[in-house]
PDB file of C-alpha atoms in Angstrom:
ATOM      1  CA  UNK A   1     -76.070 -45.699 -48.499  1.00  0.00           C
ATOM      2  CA  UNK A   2     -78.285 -43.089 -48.207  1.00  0.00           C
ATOM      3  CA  UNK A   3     -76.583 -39.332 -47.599  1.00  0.00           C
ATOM      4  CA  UNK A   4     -78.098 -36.400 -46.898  1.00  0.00           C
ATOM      5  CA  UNK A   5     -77.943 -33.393 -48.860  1.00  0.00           C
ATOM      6  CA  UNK A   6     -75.862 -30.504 -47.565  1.00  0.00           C
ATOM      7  CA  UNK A   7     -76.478 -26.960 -49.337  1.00  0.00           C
ATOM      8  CA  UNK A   8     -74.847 -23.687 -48.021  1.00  0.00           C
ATOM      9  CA  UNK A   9     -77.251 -20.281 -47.543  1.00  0.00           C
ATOM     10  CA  UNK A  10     -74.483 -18.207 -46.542  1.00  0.00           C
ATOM     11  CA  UNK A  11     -71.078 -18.884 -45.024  1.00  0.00           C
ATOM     12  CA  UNK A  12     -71.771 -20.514 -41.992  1.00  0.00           C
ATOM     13  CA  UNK A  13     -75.887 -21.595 -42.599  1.00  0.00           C
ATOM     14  CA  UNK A  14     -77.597 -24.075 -44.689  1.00  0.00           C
ATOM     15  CA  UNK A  15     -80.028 -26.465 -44.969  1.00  0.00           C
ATOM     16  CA  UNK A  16     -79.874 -30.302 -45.260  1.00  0.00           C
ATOM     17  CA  UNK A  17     -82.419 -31.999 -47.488  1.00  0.00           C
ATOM     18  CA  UNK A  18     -82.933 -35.645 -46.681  1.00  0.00           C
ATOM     19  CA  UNK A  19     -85.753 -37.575 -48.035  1.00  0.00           C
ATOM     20  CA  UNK A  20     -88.410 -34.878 -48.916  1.00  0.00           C
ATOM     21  CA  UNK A  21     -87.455 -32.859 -45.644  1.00  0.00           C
ATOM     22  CA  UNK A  22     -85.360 -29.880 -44.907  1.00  0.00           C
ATOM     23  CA  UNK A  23     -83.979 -28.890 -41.723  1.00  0.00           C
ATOM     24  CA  UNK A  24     -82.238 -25.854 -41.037  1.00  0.00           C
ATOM     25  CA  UNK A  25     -78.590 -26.277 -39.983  1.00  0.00           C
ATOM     26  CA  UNK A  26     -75.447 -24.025 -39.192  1.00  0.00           C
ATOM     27  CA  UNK A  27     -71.979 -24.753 -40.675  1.00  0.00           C
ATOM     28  CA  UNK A  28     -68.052 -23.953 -40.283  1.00  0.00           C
ATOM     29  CA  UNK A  29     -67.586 -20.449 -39.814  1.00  0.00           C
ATOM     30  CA  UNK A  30     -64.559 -20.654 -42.530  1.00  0.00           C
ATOM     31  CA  UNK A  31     -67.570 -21.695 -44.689  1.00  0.00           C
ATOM     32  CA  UNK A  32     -67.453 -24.805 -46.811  1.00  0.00           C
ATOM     33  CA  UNK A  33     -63.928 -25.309 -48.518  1.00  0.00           C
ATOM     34  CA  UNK A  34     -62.878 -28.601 -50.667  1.00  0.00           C
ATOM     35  CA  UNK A  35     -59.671 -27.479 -49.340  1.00  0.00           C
ATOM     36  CA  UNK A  36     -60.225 -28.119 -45.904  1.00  0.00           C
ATOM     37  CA  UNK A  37     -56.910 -27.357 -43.334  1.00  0.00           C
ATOM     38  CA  UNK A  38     -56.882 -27.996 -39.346  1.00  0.00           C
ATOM     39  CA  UNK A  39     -57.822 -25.022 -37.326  1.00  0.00           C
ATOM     40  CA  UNK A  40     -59.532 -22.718 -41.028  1.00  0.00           C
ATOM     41  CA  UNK A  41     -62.844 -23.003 -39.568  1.00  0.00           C
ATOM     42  CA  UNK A  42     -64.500 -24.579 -42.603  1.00  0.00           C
ATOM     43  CA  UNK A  43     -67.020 -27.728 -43.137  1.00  0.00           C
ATOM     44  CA  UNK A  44     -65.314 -30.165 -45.754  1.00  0.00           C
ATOM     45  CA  UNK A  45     -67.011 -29.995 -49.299  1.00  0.00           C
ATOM     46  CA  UNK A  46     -67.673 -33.103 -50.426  1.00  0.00           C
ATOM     47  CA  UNK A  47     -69.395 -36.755 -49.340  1.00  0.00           C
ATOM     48  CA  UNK A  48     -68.910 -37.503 -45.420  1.00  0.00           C
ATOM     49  CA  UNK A  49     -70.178 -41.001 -43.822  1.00  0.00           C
ATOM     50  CA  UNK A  50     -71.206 -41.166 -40.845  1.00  0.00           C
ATOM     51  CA  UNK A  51     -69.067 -43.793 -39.319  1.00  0.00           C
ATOM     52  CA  UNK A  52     -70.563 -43.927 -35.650  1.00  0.00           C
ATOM     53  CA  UNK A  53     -72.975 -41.574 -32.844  1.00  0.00           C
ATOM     54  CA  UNK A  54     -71.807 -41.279 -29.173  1.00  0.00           C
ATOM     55  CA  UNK A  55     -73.901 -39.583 -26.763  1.00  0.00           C
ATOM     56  CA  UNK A  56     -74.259 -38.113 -23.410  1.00  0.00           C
ATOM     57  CA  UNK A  57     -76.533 -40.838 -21.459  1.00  0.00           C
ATOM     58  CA  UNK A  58     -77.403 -38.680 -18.374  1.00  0.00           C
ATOM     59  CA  UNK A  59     -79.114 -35.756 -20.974  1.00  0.00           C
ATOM     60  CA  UNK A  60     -81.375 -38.062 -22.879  1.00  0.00           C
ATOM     61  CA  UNK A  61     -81.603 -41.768 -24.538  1.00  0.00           C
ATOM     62  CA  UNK A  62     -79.765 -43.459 -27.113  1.00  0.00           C
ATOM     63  CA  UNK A  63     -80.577 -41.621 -30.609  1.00  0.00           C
ATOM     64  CA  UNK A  64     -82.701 -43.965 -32.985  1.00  0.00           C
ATOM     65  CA  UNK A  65     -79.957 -44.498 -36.124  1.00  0.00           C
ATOM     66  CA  UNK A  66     -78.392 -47.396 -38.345  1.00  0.00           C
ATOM     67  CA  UNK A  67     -75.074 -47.204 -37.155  1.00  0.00           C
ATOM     68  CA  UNK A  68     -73.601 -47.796 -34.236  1.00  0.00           C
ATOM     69  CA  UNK A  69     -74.148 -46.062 -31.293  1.00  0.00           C
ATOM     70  CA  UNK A  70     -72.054 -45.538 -27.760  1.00  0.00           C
ATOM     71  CA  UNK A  71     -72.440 -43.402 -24.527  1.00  0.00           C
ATOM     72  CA  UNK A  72     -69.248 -40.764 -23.792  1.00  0.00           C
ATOM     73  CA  UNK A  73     -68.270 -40.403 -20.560  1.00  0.00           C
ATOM     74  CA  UNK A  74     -65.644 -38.069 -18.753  1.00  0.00           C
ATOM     75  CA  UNK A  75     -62.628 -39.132 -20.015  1.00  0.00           C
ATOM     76  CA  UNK A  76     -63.439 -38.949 -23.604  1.00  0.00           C
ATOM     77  CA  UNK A  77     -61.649 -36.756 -26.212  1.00  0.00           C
ATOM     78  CA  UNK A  78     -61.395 -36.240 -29.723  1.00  0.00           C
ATOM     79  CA  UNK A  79     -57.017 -35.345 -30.700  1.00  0.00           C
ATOM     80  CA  UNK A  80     -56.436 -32.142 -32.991  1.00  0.00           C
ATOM     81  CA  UNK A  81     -53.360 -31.961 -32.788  1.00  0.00           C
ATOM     82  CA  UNK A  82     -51.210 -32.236 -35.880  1.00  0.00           C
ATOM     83  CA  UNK A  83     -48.065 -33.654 -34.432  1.00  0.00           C
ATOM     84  CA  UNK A  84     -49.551 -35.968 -32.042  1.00  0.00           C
ATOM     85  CA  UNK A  85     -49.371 -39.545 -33.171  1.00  0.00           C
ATOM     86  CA  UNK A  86     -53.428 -39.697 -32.496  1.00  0.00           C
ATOM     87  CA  UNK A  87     -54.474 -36.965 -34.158  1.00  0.00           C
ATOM     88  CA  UNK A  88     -57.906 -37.163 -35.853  1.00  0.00           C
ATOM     89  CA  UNK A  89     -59.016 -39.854 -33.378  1.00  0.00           C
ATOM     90  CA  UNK A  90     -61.002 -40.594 -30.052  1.00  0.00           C
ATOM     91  CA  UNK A  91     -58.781 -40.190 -26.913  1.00  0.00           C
ATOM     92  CA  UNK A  92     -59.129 -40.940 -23.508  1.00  0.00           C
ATOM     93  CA  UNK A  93     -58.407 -38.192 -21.068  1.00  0.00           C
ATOM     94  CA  UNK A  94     -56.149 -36.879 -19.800  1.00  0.00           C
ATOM     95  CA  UNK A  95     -54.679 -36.255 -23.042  1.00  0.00           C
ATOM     96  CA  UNK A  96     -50.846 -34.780 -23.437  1.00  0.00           C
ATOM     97  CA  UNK A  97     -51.964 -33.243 -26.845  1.00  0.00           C
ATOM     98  CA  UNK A  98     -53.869 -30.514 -27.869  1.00  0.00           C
ATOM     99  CA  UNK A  99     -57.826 -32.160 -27.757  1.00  0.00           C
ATOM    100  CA  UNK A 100     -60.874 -31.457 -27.229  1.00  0.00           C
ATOM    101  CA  UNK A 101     -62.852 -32.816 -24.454  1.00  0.00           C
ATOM    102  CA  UNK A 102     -66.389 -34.281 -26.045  1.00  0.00           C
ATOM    103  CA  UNK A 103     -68.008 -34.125 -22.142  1.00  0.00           C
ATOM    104  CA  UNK A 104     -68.601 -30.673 -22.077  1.00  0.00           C
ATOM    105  CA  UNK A 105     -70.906 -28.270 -19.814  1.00  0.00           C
ATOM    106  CA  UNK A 106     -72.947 -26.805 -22.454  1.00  0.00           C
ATOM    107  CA  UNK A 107     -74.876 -29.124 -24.977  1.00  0.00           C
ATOM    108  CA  UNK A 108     -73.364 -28.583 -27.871  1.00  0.00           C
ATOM    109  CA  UNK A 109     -71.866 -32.183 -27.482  1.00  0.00           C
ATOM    110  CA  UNK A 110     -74.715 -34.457 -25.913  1.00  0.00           C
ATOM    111  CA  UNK A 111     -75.397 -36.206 -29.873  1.00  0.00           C
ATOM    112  CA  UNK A 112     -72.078 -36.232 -32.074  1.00  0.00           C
ATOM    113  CA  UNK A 113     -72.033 -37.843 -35.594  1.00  0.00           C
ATOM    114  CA  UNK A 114     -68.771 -39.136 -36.015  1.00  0.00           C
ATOM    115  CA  UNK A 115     -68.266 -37.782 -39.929  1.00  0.00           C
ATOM    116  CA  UNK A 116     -65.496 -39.657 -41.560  1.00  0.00           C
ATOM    117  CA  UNK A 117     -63.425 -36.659 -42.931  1.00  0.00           C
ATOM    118  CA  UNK A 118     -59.670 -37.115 -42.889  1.00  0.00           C
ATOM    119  CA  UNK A 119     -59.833 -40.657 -41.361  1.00  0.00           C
ATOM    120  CA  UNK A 120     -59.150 -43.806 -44.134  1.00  0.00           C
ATOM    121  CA  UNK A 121     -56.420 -42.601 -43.908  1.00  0.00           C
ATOM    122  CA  UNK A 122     -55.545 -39.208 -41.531  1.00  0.00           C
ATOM    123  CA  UNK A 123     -53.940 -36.876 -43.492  1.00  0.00           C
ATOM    124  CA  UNK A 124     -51.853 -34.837 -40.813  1.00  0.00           C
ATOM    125  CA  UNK A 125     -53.159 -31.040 -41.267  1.00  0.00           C
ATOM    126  CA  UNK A 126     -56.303 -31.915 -43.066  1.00  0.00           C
ATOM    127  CA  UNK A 127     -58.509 -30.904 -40.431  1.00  0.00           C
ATOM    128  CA  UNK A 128     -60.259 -33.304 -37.164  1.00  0.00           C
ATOM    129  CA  UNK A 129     -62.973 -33.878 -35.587  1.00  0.00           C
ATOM    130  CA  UNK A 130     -65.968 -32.891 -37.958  1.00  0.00           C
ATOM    131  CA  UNK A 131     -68.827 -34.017 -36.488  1.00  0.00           C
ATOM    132  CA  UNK A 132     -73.001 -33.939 -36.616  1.00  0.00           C
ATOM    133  CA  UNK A 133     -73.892 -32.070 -33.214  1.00  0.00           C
ATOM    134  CA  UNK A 134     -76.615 -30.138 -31.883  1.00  0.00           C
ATOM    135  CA  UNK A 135     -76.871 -26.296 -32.686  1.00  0.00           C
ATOM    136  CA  UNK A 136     -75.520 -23.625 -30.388  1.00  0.00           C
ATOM    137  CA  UNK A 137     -78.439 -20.785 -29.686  1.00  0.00           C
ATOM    138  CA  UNK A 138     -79.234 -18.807 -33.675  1.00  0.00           C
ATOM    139  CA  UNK A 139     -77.508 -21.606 -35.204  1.00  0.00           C
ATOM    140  CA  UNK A 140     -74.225 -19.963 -34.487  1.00  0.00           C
ATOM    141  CA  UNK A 141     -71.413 -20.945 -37.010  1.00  0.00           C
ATOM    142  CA  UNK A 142     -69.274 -24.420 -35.929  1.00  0.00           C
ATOM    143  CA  UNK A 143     -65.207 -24.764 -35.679  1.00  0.00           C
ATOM    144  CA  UNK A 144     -66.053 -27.072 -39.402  1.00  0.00           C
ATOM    145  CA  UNK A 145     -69.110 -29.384 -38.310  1.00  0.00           C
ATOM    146  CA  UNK A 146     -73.218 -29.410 -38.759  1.00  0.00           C
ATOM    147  CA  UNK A 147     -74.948 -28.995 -36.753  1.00  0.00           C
ATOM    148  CA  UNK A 148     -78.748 -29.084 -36.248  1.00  0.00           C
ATOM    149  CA  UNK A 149     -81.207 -28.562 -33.440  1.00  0.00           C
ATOM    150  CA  UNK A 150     -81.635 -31.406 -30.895  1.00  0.00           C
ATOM    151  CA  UNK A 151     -85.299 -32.922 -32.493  1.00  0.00           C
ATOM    152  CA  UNK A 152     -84.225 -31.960 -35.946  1.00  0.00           C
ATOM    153  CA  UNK A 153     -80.656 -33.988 -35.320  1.00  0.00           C
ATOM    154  CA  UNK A 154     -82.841 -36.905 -33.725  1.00  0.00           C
ATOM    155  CA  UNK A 155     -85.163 -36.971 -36.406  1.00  0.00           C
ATOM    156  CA  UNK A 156     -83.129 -36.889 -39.154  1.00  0.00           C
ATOM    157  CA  UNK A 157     -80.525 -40.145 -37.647  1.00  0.00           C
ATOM    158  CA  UNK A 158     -83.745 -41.918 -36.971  1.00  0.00           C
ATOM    159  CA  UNK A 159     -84.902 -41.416 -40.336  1.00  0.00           C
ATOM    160  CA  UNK A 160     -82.073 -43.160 -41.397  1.00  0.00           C
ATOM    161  CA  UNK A 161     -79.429 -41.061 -42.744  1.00  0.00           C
ATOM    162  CA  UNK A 162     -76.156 -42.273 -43.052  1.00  0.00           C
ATOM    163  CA  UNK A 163     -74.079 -39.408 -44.180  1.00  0.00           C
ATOM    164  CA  UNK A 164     -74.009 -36.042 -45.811  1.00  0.00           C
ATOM    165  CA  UNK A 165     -73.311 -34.569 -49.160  1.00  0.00           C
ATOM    166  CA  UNK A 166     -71.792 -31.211 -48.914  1.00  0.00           C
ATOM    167  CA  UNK A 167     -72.414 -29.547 -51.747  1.00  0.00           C
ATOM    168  CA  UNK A 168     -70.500 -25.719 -52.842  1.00  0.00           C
ATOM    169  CA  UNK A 169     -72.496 -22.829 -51.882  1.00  0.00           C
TER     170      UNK A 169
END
């Protein structure tokens, strides 16, 4: 399995390094903790798979990777709520718990890496939905994910990444 290198430039920057190339990327605004807890704002240390990609169909096509790959639609939501029994996992909406909803108005959300943090098995508290999704404007810092430019993100699945290595700054 072949991982991408994660290495922090300041709290919430970095750059991944995958196969001879280096692409510019923004992290969790809690920085990067080994320690990682629901709602601190920080991007897990450590080795993160990416399990699956979903994508928003009507913004662009399916992005070239080796794992699997869906479309999202409306009623799709990712749980982060502690307490709720689906915490850490793809919902469909509407959603009792607190969520978040993965069709969303701005971009940030049209390719999302599904990183397997806190899932084999959930750990309640450990911190959801870390994902691989494209960069807000100046690479502004995540709620815990990476997150790359939309032709850096697209080049770097099709190159055939299959996770990341986040390494301590």
């Amino acid at each position: 399995m072949e991982f991408a290198r994660v290495r922090p430039e300041a709290p919430s920057q970095g750059l991944v390094e995958f196969r001879g190339r280096v692409w510019r990327c923004a992290l969790g605004k809690g920085g990067v903790r080994a320690d990682k807890a629901e709602g601190d704002g920080a991007t897990p240390l450590g080795l993160l798979p990416l399990r699956r990609v979903l994508y928003r169909a009507d913004r662009g096509p399916a992005p070239a990777c080796g794992v699997p790959v869906e479309p999202i639609g409306r009623e799709d939501g990712w749980c982060d709520d502690p307490a709720d029994a689906a915490y850490n996992t793809r919902i469909r909406l509407p959603h009792s718990a607190r969520h978040e909803e993965l069709w969303r108005q701005d971009a940030v959300y049209d390719i999302i890496g599904v990183l397997g943090w806190n899932d084999q098995p959930v750990v309640r508290g450990r911190g959801s939905a870390i994902f691989l999704h494209l960069a807000r404007p100046a690479y502004a810092p995540t709620e815990g994910c990476i997150a790359l430019e939309p032709g850096d993100l697209r080049a770097l699945l099709a190159a055939g990444c299959l996770g990341f290595e986040v390494l301590p700054g």
